[in-house]
mmCIF file of C-alpha atoms in Angstrom:
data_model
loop_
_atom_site.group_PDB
_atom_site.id
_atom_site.type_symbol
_atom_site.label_atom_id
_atom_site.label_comp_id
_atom_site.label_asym_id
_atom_site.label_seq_id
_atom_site.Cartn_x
_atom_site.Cartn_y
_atom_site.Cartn_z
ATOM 1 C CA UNK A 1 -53.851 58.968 49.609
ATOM 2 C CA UNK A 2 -54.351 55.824 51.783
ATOM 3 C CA UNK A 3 -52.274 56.611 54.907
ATOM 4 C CA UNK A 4 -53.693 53.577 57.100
ATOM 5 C CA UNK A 5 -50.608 51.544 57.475
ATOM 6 C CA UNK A 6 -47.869 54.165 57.986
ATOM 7 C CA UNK A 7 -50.105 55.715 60.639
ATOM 8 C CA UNK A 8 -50.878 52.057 62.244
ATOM 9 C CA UNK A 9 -49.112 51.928 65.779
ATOM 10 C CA UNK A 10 -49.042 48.633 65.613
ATOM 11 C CA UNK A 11 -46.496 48.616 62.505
ATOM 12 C CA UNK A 12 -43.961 50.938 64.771
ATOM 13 C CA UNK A 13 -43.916 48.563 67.573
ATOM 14 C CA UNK A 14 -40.118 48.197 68.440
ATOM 15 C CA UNK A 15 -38.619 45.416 67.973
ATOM 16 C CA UNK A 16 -41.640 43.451 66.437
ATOM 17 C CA UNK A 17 -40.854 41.193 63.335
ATOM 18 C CA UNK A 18 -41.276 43.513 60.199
ATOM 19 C CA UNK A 19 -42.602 46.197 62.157
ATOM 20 C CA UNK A 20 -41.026 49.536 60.369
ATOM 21 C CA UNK A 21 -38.371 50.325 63.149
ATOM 22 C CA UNK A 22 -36.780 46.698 62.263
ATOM 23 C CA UNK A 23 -37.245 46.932 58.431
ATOM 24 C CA UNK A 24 -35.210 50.173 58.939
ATOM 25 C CA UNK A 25 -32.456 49.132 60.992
ATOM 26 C CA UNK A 26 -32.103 46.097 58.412
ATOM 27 C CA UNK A 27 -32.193 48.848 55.977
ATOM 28 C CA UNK A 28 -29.204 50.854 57.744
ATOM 29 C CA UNK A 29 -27.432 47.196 57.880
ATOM 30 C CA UNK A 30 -27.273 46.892 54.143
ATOM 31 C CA UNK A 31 -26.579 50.283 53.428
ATOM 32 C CA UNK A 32 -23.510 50.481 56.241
ATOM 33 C CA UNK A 33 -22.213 47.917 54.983
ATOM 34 C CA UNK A 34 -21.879 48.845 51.568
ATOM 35 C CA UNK A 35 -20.481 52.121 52.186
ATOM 36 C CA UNK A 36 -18.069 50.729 54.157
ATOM 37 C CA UNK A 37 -16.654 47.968 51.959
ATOM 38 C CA UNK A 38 -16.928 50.571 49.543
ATOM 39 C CA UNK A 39 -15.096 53.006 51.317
ATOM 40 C CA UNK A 40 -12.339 50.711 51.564
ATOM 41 C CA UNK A 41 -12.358 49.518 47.891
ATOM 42 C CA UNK A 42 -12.748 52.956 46.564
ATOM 43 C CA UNK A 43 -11.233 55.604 48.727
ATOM 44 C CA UNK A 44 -7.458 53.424 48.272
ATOM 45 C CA UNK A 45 -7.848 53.589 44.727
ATOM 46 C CA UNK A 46 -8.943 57.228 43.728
ATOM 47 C CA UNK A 47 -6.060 58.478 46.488
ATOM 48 C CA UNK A 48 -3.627 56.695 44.614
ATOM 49 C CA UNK A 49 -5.001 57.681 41.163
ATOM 50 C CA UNK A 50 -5.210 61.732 42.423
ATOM 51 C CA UNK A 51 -1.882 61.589 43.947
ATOM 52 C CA UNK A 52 -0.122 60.244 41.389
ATOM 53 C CA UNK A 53 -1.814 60.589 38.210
ATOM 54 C CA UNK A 54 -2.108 57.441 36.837
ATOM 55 C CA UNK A 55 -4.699 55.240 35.958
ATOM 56 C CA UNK A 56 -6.981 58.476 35.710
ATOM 57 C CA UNK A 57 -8.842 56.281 32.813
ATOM 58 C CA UNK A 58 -10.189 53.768 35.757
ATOM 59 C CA UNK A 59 -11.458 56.329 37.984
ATOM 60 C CA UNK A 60 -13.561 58.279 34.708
ATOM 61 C CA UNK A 61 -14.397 55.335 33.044
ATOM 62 C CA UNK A 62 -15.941 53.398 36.302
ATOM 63 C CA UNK A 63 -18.342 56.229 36.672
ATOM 64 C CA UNK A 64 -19.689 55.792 33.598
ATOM 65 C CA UNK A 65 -19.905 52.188 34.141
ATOM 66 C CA UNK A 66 -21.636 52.440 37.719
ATOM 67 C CA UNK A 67 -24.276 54.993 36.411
ATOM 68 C CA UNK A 68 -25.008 52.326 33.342
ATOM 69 C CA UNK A 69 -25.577 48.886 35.838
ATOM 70 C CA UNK A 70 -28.729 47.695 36.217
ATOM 71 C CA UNK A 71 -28.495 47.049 40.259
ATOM 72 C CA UNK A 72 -31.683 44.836 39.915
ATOM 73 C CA UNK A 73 -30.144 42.830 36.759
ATOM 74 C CA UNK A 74 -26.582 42.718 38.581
ATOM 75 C CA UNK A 75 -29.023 41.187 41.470
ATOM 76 C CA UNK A 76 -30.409 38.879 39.882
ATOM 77 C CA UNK A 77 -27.094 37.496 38.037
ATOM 78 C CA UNK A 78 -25.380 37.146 41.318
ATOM 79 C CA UNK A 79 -28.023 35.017 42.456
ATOM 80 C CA UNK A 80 -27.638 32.761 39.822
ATOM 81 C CA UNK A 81 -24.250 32.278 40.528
ATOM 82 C CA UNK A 82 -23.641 33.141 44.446
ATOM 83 C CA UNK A 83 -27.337 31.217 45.491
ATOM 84 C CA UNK A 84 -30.200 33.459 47.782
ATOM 85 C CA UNK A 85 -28.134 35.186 50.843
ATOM 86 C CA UNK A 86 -26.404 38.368 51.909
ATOM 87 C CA UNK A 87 -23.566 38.444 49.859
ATOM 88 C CA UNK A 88 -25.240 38.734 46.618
ATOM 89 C CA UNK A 89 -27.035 41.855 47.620
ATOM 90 C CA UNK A 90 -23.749 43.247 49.654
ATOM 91 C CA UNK A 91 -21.617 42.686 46.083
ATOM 92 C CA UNK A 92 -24.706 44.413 44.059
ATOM 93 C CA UNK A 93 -25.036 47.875 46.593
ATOM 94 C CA UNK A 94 -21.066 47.776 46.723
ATOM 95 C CA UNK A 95 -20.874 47.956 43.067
ATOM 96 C CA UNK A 96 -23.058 50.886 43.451
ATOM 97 C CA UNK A 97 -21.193 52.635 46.012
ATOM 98 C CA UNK A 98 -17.607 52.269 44.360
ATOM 99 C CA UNK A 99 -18.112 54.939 41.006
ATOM 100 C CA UNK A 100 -18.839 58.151 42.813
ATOM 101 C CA UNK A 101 -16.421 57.788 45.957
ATOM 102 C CA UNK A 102 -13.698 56.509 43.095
ATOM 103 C CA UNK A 103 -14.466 59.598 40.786
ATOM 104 C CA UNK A 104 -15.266 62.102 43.864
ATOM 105 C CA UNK A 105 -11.840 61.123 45.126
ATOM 106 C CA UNK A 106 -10.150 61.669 42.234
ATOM 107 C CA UNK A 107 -11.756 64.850 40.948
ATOM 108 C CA UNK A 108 -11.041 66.334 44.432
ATOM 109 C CA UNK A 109 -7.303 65.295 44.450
ATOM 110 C CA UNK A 110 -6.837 66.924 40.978
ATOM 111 C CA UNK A 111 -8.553 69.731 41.806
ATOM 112 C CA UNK A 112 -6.402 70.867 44.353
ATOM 113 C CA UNK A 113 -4.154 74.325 43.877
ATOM 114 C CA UNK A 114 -0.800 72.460 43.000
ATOM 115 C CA UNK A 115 1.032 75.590 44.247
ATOM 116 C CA UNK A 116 -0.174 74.270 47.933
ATOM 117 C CA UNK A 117 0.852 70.616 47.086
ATOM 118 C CA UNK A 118 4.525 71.784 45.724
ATOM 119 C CA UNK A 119 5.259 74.372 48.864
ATOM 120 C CA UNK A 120 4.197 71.234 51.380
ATOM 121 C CA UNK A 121 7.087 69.369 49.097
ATOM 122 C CA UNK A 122 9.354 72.206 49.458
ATOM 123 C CA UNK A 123 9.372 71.983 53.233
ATOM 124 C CA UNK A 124 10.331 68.095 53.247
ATOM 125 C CA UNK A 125 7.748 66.355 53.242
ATOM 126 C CA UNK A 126 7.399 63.253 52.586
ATOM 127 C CA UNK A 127 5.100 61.604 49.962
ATOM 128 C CA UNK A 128 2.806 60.434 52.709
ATOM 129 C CA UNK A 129 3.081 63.334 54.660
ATOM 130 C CA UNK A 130 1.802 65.227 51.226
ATOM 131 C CA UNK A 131 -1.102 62.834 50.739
ATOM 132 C CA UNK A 132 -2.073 62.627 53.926
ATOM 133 C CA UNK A 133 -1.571 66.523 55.554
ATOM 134 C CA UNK A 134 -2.229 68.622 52.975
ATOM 135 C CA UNK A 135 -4.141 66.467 50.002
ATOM 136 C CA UNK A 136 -6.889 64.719 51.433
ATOM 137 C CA UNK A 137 -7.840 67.394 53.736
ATOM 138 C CA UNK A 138 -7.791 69.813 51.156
ATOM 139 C CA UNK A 139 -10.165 66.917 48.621
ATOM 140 C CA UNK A 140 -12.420 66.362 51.778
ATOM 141 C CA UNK A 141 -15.307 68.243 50.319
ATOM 142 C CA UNK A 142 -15.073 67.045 47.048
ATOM 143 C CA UNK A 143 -14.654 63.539 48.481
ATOM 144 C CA UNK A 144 -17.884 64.074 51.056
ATOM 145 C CA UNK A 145 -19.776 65.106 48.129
ATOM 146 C CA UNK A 146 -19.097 61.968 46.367
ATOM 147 C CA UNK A 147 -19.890 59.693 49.298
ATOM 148 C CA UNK A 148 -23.129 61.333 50.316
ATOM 149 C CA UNK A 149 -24.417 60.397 46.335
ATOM 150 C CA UNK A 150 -23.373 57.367 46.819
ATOM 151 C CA UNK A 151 -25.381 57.075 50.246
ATOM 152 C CA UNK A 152 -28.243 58.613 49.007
ATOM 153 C CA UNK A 153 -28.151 55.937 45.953
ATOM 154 C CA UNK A 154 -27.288 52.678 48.503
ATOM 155 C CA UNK A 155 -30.638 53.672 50.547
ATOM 156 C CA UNK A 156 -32.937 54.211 47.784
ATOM 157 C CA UNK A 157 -31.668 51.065 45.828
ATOM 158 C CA UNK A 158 -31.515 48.586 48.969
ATOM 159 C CA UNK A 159 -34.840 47.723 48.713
ATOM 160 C CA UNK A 160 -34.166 45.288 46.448
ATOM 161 C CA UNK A 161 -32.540 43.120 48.942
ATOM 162 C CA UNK A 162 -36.798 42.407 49.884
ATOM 163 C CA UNK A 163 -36.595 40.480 46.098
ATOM 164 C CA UNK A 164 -33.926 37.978 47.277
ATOM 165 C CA UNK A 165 -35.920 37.293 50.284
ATOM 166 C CA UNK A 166 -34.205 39.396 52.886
ATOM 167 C CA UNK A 167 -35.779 42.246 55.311
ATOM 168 C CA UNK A 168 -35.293 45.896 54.878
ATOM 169 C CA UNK A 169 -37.703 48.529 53.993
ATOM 170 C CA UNK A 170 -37.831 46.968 49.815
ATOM 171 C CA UNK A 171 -40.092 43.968 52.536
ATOM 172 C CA UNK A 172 -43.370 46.366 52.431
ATOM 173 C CA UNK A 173 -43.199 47.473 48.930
ATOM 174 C CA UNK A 174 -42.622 43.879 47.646
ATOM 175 C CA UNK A 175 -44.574 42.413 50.198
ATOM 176 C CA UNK A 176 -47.931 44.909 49.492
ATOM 177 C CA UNK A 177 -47.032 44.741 45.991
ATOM 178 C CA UNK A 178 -48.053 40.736 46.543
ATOM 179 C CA UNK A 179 -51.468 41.370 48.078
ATOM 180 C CA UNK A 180 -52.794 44.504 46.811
ATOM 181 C CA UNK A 181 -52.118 46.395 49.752
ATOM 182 C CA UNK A 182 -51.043 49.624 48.212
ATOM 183 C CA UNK A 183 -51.316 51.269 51.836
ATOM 184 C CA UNK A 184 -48.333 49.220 52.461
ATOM 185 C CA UNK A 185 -46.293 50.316 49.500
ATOM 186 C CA UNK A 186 -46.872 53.775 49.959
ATOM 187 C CA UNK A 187 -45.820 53.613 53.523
ATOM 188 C CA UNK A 188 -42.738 51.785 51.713
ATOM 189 C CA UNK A 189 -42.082 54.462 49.428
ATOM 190 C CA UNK A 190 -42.948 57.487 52.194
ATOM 191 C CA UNK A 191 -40.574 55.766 54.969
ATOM 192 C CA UNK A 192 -37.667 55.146 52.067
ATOM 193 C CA UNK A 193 -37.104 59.005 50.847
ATOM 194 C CA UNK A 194 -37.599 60.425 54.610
ATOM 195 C CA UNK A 195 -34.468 57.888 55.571
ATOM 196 C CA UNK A 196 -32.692 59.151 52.923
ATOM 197 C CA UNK A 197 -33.435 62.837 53.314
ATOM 198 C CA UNK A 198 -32.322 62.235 57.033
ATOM 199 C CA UNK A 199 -29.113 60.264 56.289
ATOM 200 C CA UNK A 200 -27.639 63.159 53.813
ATOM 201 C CA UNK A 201 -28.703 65.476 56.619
ATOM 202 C CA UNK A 202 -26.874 63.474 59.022
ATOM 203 C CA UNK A 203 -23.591 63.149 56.207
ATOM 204 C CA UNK A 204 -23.973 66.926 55.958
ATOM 205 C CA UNK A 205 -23.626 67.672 59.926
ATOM 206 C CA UNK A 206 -20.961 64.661 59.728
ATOM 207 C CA UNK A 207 -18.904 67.359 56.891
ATOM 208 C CA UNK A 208 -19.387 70.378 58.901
ATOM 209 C CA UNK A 209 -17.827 68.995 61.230
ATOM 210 C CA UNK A 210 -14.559 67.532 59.781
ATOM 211 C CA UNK A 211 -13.920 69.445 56.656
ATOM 212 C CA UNK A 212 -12.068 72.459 57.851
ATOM 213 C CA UNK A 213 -13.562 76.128 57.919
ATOM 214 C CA UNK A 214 -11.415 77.204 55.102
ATOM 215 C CA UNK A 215 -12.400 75.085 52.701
ATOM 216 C CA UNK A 216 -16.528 74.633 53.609
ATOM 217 C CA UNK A 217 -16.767 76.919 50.254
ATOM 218 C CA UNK A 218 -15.371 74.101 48.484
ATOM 219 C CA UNK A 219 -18.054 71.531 46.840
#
């Protein structure tokens, strides 16, 4: 196992042009990003599905659908049609993020002890009150489980924003691919899965800490 470039200083010099600390912070970039359009897509939706009921159909059937897409193909179409750039690689990961925090949403809202929701009803409160007080904090784990798969998926999969010509860590897998330099593409592939082991470590500390004690047996 050829080591040579991962263990280079030269390719951790901060703030050098496609040294690894920039290709990861691009990284981050994309995969922020997503999750947070996501987030704001999704999170709406599967609320309003759980709380009331309807539309259950959309939030089952679109994680079928986001499992089945080809992010690479979906890439490459957008391309076609959008041109080389950010967005097409932004509408790509954000398809990818959508399905589980839609269906983890969901599935936590139904999953919840109706007794609970009813007795919050019975003492006045409003609709919103409801959602808001006693639903989603009760869905949280559910809901964290959903958006830490979809995390895990954005930062393996946003390499491919190196085949559109952007930066990002998918820059020395592409990039090594192109020369032979299979030093390079292991250091890709090594640098890649330790990100993502880190940032569902970091999601995990981040649910610790806001999901309450009562419900941490909850997954």
């Amino acid at each position: 196992m050829n080591l040579s470039y991962l263990l280079d200083p030269a390719h951790w010099e901060l703030g050098a042009p496609y040294s690894i600390p920039t290709l990861i912070l691009a990284h981050l970039g994309y995969t922020v990003l997503a999750l947070l359009i996501g987030t704001v897509v999704a999170l709406p939706v599967g609320l309003y599905i759980g709380h009331t009921g309807r539309g259950s159909f959309l939030a089952i059937n679109a994680g079928n659908a986001g499992r089945s897409l080809p992010t690479l193909g979906l890439l490459m179409l957008l391309v076609t049609l959008l041109g080389l750039g950010l967005l097409p690689v932004l509408i790509a990961l954000t398809v990818l993020v959508i399905p589980p925090i839609l269906t983890s949403t969901y599935a936590g809202m139904r999953s919840l002890d109706h007794r609970v929701v009813d007795a919050a009803r019975g003492m006045g409160m409003r609709s919103w009150q409801v959602l808001t007080r006693v639903e989603l904090p009760m869905a949280l784990p559910v809901l964290m489980g959903g958006f830490r798969s979809a995390a895990l998926q954005v930062v393996a999969t946003a390499t491919v924003a190196a085949a559109v010509g952007l930066s990002g860590l998918g820059r020395l897998l592409i990039d090594g691919l192109a020369v032979n330099d299979y030093s390079r593409v292991l250091a890709g592939a090594i640098v890649v899965a330790v990100l993502a082991v880190l940032v569902d470590l970091f999601l995990a500390l981040v649910q610790r800490w806001i999901v309450s004690p009562g419900l941490k047996g909850i997954e």
